[in-house]
XYZ file of C-alpha atoms in Angstrom:
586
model
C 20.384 -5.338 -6.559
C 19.572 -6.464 -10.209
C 21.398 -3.830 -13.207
C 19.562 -3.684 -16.332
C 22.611 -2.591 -18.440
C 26.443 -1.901 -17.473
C 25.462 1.913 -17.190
C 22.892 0.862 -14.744
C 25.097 -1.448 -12.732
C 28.060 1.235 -12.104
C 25.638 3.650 -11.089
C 23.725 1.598 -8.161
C 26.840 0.432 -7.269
C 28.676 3.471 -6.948
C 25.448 4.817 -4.683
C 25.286 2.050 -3.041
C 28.917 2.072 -1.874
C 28.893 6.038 -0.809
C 26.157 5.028 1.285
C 28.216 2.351 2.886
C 31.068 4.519 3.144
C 28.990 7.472 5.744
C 27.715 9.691 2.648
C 24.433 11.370 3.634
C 23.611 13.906 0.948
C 24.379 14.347 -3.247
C 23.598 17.875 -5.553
C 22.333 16.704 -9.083
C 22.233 19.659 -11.853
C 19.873 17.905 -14.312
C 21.672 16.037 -17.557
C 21.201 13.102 -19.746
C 24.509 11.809 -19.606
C 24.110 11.808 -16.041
C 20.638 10.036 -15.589
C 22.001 6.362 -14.245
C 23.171 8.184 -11.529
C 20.615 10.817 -11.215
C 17.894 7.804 -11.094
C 20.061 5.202 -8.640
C 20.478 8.398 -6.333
C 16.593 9.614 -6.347
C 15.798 5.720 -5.692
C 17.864 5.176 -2.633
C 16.921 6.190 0.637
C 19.959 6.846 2.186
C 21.132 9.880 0.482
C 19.198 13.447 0.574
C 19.377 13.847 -2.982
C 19.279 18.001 -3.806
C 18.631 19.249 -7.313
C 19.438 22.666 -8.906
C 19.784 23.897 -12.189
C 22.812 25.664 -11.768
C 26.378 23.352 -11.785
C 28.358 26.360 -10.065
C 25.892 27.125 -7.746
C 25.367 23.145 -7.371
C 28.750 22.982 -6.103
C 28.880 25.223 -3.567
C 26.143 23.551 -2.497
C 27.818 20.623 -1.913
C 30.713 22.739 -0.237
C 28.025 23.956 2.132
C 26.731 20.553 3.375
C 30.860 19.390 3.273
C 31.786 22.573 5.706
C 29.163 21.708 7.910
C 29.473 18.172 8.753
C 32.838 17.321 7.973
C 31.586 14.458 5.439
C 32.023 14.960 1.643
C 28.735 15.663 -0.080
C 28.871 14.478 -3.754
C 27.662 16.725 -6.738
C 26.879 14.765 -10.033
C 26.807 16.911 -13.439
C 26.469 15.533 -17.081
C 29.485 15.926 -19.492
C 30.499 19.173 -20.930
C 30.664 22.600 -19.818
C 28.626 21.815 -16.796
C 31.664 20.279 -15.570
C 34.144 23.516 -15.744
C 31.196 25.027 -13.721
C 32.311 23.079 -10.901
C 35.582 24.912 -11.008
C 34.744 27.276 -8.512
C 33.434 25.096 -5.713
C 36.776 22.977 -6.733
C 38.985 25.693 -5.743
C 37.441 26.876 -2.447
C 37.251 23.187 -1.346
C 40.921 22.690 -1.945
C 42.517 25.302 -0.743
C 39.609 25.861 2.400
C 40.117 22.145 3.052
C 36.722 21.038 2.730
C 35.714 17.591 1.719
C 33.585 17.305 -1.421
C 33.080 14.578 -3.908
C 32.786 15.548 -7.656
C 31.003 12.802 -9.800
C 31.185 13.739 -13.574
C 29.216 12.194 -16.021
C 31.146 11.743 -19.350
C 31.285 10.342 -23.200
C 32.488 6.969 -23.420
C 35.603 6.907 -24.958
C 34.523 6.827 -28.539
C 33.238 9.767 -29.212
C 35.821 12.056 -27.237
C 37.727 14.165 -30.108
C 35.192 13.533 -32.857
C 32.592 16.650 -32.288
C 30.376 14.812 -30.418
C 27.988 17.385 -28.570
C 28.979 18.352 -24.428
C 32.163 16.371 -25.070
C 34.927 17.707 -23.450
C 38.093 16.701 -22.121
C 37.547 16.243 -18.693
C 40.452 14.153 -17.793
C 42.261 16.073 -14.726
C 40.045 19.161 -15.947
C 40.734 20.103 -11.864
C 44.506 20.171 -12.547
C 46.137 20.317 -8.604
C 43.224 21.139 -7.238
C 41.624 17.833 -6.451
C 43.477 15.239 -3.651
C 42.704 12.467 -6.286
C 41.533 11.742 -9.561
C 40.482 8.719 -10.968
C 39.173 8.097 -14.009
C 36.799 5.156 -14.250
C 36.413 3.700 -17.602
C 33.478 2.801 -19.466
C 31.072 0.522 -17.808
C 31.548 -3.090 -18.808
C 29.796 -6.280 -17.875
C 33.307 -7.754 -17.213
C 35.179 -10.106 -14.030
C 36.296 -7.641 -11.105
C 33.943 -4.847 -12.758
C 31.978 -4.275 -9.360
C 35.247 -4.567 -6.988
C 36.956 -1.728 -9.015
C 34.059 0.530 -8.777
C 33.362 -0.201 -5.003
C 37.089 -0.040 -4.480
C 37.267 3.510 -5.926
C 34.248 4.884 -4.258
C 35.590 3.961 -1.287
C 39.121 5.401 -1.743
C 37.355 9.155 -3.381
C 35.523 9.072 0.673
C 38.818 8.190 2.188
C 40.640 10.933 -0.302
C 38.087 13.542 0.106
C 37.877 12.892 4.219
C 42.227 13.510 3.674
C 44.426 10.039 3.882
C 47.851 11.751 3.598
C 46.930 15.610 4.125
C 43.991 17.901 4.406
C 40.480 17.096 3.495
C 39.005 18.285 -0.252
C 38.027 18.280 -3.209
C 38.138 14.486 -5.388
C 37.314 14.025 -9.142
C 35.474 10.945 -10.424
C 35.292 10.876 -14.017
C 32.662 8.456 -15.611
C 31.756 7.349 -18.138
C 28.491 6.294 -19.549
C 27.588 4.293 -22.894
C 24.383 4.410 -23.748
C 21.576 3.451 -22.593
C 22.030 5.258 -19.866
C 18.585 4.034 -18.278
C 17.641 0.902 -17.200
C 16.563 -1.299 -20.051
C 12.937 -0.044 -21.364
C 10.368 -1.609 -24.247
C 10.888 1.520 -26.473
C 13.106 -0.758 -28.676
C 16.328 2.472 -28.422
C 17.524 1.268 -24.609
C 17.445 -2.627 -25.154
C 20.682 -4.450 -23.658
C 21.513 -7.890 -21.811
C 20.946 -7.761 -17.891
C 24.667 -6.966 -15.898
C 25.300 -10.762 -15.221
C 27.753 -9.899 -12.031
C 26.477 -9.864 -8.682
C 26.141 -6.016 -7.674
C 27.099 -7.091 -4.015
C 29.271 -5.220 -1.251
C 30.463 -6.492 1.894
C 28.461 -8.233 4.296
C 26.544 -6.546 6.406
C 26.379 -3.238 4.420
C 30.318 -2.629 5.245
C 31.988 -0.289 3.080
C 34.524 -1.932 0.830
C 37.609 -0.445 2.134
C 37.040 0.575 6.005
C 39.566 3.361 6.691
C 40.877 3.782 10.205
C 42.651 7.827 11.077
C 44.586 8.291 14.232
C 45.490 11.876 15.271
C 49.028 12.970 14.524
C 50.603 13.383 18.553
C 54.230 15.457 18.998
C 56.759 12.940 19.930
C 57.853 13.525 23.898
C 61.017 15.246 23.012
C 59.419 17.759 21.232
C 56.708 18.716 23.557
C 59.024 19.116 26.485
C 60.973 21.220 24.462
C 57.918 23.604 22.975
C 56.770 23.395 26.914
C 59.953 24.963 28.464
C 60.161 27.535 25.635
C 56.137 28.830 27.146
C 57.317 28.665 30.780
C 60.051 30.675 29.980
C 58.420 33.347 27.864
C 55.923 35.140 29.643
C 55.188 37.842 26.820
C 53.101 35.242 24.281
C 50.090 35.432 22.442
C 47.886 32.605 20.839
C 46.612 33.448 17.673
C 43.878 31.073 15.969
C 42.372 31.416 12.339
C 40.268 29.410 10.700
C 40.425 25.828 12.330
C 38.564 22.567 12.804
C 40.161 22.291 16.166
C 37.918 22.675 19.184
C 38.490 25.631 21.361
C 38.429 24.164 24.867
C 42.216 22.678 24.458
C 42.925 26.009 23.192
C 41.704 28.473 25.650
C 42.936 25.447 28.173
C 46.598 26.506 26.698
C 45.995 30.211 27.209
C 45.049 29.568 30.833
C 48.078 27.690 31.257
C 50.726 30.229 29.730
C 48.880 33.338 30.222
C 49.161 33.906 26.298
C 46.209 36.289 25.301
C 43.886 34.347 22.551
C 43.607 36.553 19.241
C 41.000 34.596 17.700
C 39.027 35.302 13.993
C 35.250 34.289 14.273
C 35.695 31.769 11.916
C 38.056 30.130 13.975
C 35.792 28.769 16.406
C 37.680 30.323 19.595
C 36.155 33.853 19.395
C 34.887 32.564 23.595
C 34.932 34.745 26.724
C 38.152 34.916 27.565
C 39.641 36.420 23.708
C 40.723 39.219 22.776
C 37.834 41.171 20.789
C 39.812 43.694 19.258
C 42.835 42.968 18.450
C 42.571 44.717 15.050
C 41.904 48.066 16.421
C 44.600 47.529 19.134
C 47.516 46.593 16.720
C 46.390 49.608 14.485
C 47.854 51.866 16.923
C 51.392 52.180 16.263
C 52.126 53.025 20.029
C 50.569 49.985 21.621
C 51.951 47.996 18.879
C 55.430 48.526 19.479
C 54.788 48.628 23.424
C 53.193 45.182 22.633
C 55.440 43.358 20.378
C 55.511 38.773 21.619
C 58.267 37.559 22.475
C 56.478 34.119 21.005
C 53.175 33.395 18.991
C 51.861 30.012 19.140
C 49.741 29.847 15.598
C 46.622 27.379 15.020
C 44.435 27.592 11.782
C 44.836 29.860 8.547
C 45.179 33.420 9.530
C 44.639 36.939 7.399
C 41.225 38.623 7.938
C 43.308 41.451 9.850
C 45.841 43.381 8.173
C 47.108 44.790 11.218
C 47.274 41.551 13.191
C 49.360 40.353 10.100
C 51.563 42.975 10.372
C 52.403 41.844 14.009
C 53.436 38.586 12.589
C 56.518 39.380 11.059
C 59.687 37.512 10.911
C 61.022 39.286 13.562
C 58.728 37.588 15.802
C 59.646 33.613 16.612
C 56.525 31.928 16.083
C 55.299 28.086 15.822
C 52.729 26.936 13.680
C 50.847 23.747 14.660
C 48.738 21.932 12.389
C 47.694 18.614 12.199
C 48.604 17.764 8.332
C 51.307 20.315 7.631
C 49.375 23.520 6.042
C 51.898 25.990 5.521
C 49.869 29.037 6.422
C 52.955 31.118 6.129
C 52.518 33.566 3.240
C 54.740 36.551 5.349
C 57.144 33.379 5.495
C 57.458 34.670 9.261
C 57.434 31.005 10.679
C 60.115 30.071 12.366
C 58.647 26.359 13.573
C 55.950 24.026 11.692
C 54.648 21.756 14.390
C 52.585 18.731 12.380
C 50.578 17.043 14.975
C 47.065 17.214 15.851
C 46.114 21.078 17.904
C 43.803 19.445 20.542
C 45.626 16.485 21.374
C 48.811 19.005 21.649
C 47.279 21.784 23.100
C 45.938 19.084 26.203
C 49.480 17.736 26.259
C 51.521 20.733 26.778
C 48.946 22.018 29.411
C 49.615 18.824 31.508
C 53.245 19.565 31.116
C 52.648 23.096 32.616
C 50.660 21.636 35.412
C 49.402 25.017 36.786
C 47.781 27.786 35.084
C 49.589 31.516 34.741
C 48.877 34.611 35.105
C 50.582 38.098 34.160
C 50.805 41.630 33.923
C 51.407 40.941 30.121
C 48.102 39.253 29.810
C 46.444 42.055 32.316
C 47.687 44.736 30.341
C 45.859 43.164 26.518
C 42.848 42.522 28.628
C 42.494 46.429 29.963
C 43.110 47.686 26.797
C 40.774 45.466 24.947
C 38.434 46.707 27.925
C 38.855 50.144 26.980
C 38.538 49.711 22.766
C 35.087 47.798 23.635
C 33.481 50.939 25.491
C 35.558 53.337 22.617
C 33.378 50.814 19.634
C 30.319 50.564 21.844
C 30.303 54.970 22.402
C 30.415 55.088 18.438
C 28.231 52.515 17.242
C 25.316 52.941 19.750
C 25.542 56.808 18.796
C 22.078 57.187 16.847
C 19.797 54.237 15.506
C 20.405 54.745 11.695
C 21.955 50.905 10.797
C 25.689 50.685 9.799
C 27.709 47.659 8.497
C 29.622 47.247 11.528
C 26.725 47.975 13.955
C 25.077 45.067 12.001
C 27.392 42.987 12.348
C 28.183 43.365 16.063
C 24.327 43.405 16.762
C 23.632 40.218 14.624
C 26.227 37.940 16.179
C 25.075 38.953 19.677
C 21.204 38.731 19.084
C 21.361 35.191 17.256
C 20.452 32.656 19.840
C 22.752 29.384 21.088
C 22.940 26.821 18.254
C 22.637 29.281 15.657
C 25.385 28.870 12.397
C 26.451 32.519 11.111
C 27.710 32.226 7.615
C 29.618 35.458 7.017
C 30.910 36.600 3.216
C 34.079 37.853 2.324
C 34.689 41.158 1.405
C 33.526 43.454 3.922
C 31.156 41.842 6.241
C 33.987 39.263 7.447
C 36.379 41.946 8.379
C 33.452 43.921 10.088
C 32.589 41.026 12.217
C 36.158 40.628 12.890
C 36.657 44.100 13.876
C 33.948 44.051 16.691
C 32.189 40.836 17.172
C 32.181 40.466 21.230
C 33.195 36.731 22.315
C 29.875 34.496 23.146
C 29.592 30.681 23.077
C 27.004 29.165 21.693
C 27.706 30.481 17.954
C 29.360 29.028 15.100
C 30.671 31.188 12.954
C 31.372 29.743 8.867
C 33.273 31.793 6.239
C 34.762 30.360 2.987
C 38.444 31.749 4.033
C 40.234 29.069 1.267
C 39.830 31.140 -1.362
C 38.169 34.161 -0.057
C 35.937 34.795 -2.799
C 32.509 35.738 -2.612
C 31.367 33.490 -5.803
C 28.922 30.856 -4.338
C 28.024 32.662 -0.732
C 24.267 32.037 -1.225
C 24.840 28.138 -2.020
C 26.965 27.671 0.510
C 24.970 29.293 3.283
C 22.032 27.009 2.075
C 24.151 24.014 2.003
C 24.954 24.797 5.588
C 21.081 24.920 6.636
C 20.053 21.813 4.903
C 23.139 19.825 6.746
C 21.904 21.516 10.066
C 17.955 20.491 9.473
C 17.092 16.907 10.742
C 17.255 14.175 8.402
C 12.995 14.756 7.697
C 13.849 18.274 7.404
C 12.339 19.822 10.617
C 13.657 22.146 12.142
C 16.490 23.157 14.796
C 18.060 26.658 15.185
C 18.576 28.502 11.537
C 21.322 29.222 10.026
C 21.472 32.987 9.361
C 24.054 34.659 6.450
C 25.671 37.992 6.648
C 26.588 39.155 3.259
C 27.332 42.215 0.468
C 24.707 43.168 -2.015
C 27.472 41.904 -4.316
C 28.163 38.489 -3.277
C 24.307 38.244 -2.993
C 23.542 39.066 -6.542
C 27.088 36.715 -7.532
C 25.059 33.759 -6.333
C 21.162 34.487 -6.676
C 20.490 31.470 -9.000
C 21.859 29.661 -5.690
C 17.808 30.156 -4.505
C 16.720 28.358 -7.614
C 17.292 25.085 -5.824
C 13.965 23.318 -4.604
C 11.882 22.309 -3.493
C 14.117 21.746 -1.075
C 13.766 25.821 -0.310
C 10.736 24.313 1.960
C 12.882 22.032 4.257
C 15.133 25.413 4.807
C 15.280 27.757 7.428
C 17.947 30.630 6.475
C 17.825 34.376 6.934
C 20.542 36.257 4.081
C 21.339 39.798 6.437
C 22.421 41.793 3.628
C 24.618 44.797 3.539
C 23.623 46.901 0.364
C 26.009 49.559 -0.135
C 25.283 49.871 -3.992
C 28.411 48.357 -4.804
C 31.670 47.184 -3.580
C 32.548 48.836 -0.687
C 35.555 47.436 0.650
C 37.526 48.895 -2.581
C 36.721 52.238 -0.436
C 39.268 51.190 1.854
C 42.444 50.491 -0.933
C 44.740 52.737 -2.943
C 42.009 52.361 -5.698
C 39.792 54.856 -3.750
C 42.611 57.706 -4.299
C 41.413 57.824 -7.959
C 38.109 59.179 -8.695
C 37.774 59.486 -12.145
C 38.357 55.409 -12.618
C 37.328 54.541 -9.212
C 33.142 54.393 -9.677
C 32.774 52.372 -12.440
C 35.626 49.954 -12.543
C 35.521 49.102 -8.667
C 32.886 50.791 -6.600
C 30.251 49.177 -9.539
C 27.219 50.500 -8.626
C 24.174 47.766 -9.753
C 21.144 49.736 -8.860
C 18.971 46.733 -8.278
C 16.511 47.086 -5.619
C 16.688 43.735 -3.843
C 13.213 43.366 -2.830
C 12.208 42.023 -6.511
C 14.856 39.708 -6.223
C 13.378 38.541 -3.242
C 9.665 38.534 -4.819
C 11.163 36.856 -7.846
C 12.605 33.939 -5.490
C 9.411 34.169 -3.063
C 11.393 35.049 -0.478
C 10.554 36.687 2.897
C 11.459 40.366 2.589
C 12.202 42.569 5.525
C 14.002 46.329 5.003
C 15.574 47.122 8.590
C 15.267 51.385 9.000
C 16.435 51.242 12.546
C 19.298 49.432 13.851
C 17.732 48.459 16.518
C 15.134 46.905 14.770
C 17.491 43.948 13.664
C 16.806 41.782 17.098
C 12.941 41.715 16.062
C 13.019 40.949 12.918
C 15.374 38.121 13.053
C 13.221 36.608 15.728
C 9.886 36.749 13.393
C 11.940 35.313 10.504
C 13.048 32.729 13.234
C 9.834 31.905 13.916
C 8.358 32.251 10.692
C 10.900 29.718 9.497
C 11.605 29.123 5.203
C 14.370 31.768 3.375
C 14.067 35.522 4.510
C 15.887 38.376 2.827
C 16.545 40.709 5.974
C 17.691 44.601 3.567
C 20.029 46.416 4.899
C 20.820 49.891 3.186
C 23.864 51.836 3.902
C 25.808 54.195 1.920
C 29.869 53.338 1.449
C 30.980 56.863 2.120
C 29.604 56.955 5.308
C 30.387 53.639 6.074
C 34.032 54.586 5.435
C 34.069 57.686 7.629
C 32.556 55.680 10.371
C 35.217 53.100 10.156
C 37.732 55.940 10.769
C 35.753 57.605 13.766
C 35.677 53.676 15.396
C 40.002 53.919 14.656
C 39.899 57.169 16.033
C 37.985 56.641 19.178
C 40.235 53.742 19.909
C 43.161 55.379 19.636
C 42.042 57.956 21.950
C 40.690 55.507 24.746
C 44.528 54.383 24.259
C 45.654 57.621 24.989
């Protein structure tokens, strides 16, 4: 590599080494301050470079391709205001632990404080919300220049990937004097060649190679956890939102005869689980009757308000978790295990040796029985969609290999509430934050990571989501033309509104209640969808939904699938499914 300018030379460096260190794909939002960068990443083949206009919705697209592969995907921005955008995707990276590399193009030193124009003060602009910051200087032709820069790149991988804790978010400030291109014969971007050598390691080695070995439970410990399970037979696993796989898990559950309470995002929602826990636990009879004696806890919990209310302190419960998350906020824990779930899981099932059974574990499994036929009776009654109907239908049509992105709000508590276990489906939510900023990004994030490297095509991703979070994130379909390499269907629920304010105090008071929460927009979604050349489908008959995501399947690109329900009714149903349940409970 040959730099025309110091500007030049950080940038192909800094690409250069990302590439080295295992990163596949960059978001650019368009900037001058930014263009070294934006020009070393279009030139190198190694990287997927992504460009859209918007810097908030260009970050959650970066979150998207981080959730799904478990590498950090870096988004570059110019100086200014486009950097606060980023603030969102910051905070759902950091506190959903997803790795995610922020490079920030910046105003050399000089002109910082002196009304220069987009010159802000970026410097740890992220506050606590980044796992490292590091700002980088301004580019010099100087000794040790091209060690430093390699030598940070590679840390902001190792940071982002999580060297002392969780994954997240990392903040690379940088930089650039001007020119900012490589030297050109318009006699404004003339400057001396970089006279260092640009080189890495041999052999295209990342500068730093960084080794992680899963955190195991010393001996002593695991014996102990293991005789507390043998001697408690009334136990329940209960999983949230995890990177652990589920095999070790349900593995555990086979061993103890501890019912598995798993959320979809969680990865363990397999035959085997408990469907309906939420439903269950809202009866105040079966909830006493079935109080644990001991909860084993994996992953971040809290789409179910009436699982959480099982979880009190009055209930001794261990946490494990591989870098210490203290997923506590009823501060009911009574034991913080920090060691990796799988490899403990596997180990305390070889200390069991046999697996269990139980007339505890029979009794969760008849009466999950019996609240499946009491959701099925209601749902199936008529063929006019519903929000929950949706959402049980969708997650059961979509075929193996298929990624379900499901938005907050609503539509994550409906799947919750009666998604059937399957295998073959992985289910994605942005549970860090729980916000539904960003929903459309991330979902198309997700589908680029799961296309082939030449963009063809393997199973789509499909996204369940609210009219609102759509319309939150709609300049996320501005991105292309990478819209082309994409297959992803956006199911939405369009209540008018917010519906799941119907379900909160708020709802008691009608004369506020419309217009500060309930917001109706009045948008009719299929110009949206025309304006974004989207494939438009309106589903009139629930039992359309199987078709139609099979021709938008096949059809491939970005399909707008309408649902339209009404959030009264969708209420009232959602008390006829508690009511039905309760009465199969007798």
């Amino acid at each position: 590599m040959q730099a025309q300018n110091p500007s030049h030379a950080l940038a192909l460096v800094l690409v250069d080494e990302l590439a080295r260190c295992g990163v596949t794909d960059a978001v650019l939002a368009p900037g001058s301050r930014s263009a070294a960068l934006a020009m070393a990443l279009h030139d190198d083949p190694r990287l997927r470079l992504h460009v859209q206009v918007d810097e908030r919705s260009a970050g959650f697209l970066a979150v998207g391709l981080g959730r799904a592969t478990g590498r950090p995907a870096a988004v570059v921005v110019t100086s200014g205001s486009a950097v606060a955008n980023l603030h969102p995707a910051v905070v759902e990276a950091h506190t959903g632990a997803v790795p995610l590399l922020l490079l920030t193009a910046d105003r050399p030193p000089e002109l910082r404080g002196t009304g220069a124009n987009q010159a802000i003060d970026q410097l740890h602009l992220f506050g606590r919300s980044v796992r490292w910051f590091h700002e980088a200087g301004a580019a010099d032709d100087h000794p040790g220049a091209v060690a430093h820069w390699r030598s940070m790149a590679a840390r902001a991988v190792g940071e982002a990937l999580g060297l002392a804790g969780p994954a997240g978010p990392v903040h690379l400030n940088l930089p650039f004097r001007e020119p900012t291109v490589p030297a050109s014969d318009d006699g404004r971007t003339r400057a001396e060649p970089f006279s260092a050598s640009l080189d890495g390691r041999p052999e295209r080695r990342p500068w730093v190679s960084i080794t992680r070995t899963p955190r195991h439970a010393a001996p002593g410990e695991l014996a102990v956890l293991a005789g507390r399970l043998v001697a408690t037979e009334r136990g329940l696993i209960v999983v949230g939102q995890t990177t652990a796989p589920a095999g070790p898990i349900h593995a555990l559950s086979r061993a103890t005869g501890y019912p598995v309470i798993a959320e979809p995002p969680s990865g363990a929602r397999l035959p085997g689980a408990l469907a309906h826990a939420h439903h269950l636990l809202g009866h105040a009879g079966f909830a006493r009757a079935h109080r644990p004696d001991l909860v084993i806890r994996i992953g971040r919990t809290g789409v179910s308000r009436n699982v959480a209310s099982l979880l009190g302190p009055d209930v001794p419960q261990v946490l494990i978790d591989p870098d210490g998350g203290w997923h506590d906020p009823d501060r009911a824990v009574s034991h913080l295990l920090v060691a990796d779930v799988a490899a403990t899981c596997t180990e305390l099932v070889d200390e069991l040796a046999v697996p269990a059974s139980s007339e505890w574990a029979d009794g969760w499994a008849a009466a999950d029985a019996a609240a499946a036929d009491a959701v099925a009776a209601v749902l199936d009654d008529g063929d006019l969609p519903s929000e929950p109907r949706t959402a049980r239908d969708l997650a059961a049509a979509l075929p193996d290999g298929t990624t379900l992105v499901v938005g907050s709000s609503m539509p994550i508590r409906d799947l919750d509430q009666v998604m059937c276990p399957r295998e073959g489906l992985r289910v994605l939510a942005s549970r860090g934050a729980s916000g539904i900023d960003g929903t459309v990004s991330t979902a198309l994030g997700i589908a680029i990571a799961d296309a082939t490297s030449d963009g063809a095509r393997r199973q789509p991703t499909v996204a369940l989501v609210g009219d609102l979070t759509l319309l939150h994130d709609s300049n996320g379909f501005l991105l292309s033309p990478d819209l082309e390499r994409v297959d992803c269907t956006f199911v939405v629920l369009d209540n008018d509104g917010g519906g799941i304010f119907s379900f909160l105090p708020q709802a008691a008071y009608p004369a506020s209640f419309e217009r500060v929460f309930g917001t109706p927009h009045g948008r009719d979604l299929s110009h949206l969808a025309a304006f974004h050349e989207l494939g438009y489908h309106r589903i009139d008959l629930a039992s359309d939904l199987p078709t139609v995501l099979t021709r938008t399947r096949l059809a491939g690109g970005i399909h707008l699938v309408h649902v339209r329900t009404d959030r009264e009714a969708n209420r009232q149903l959602h008390d006829r499914l508690t009511r039905a349940v309760h009465d199969a409970l007798g």
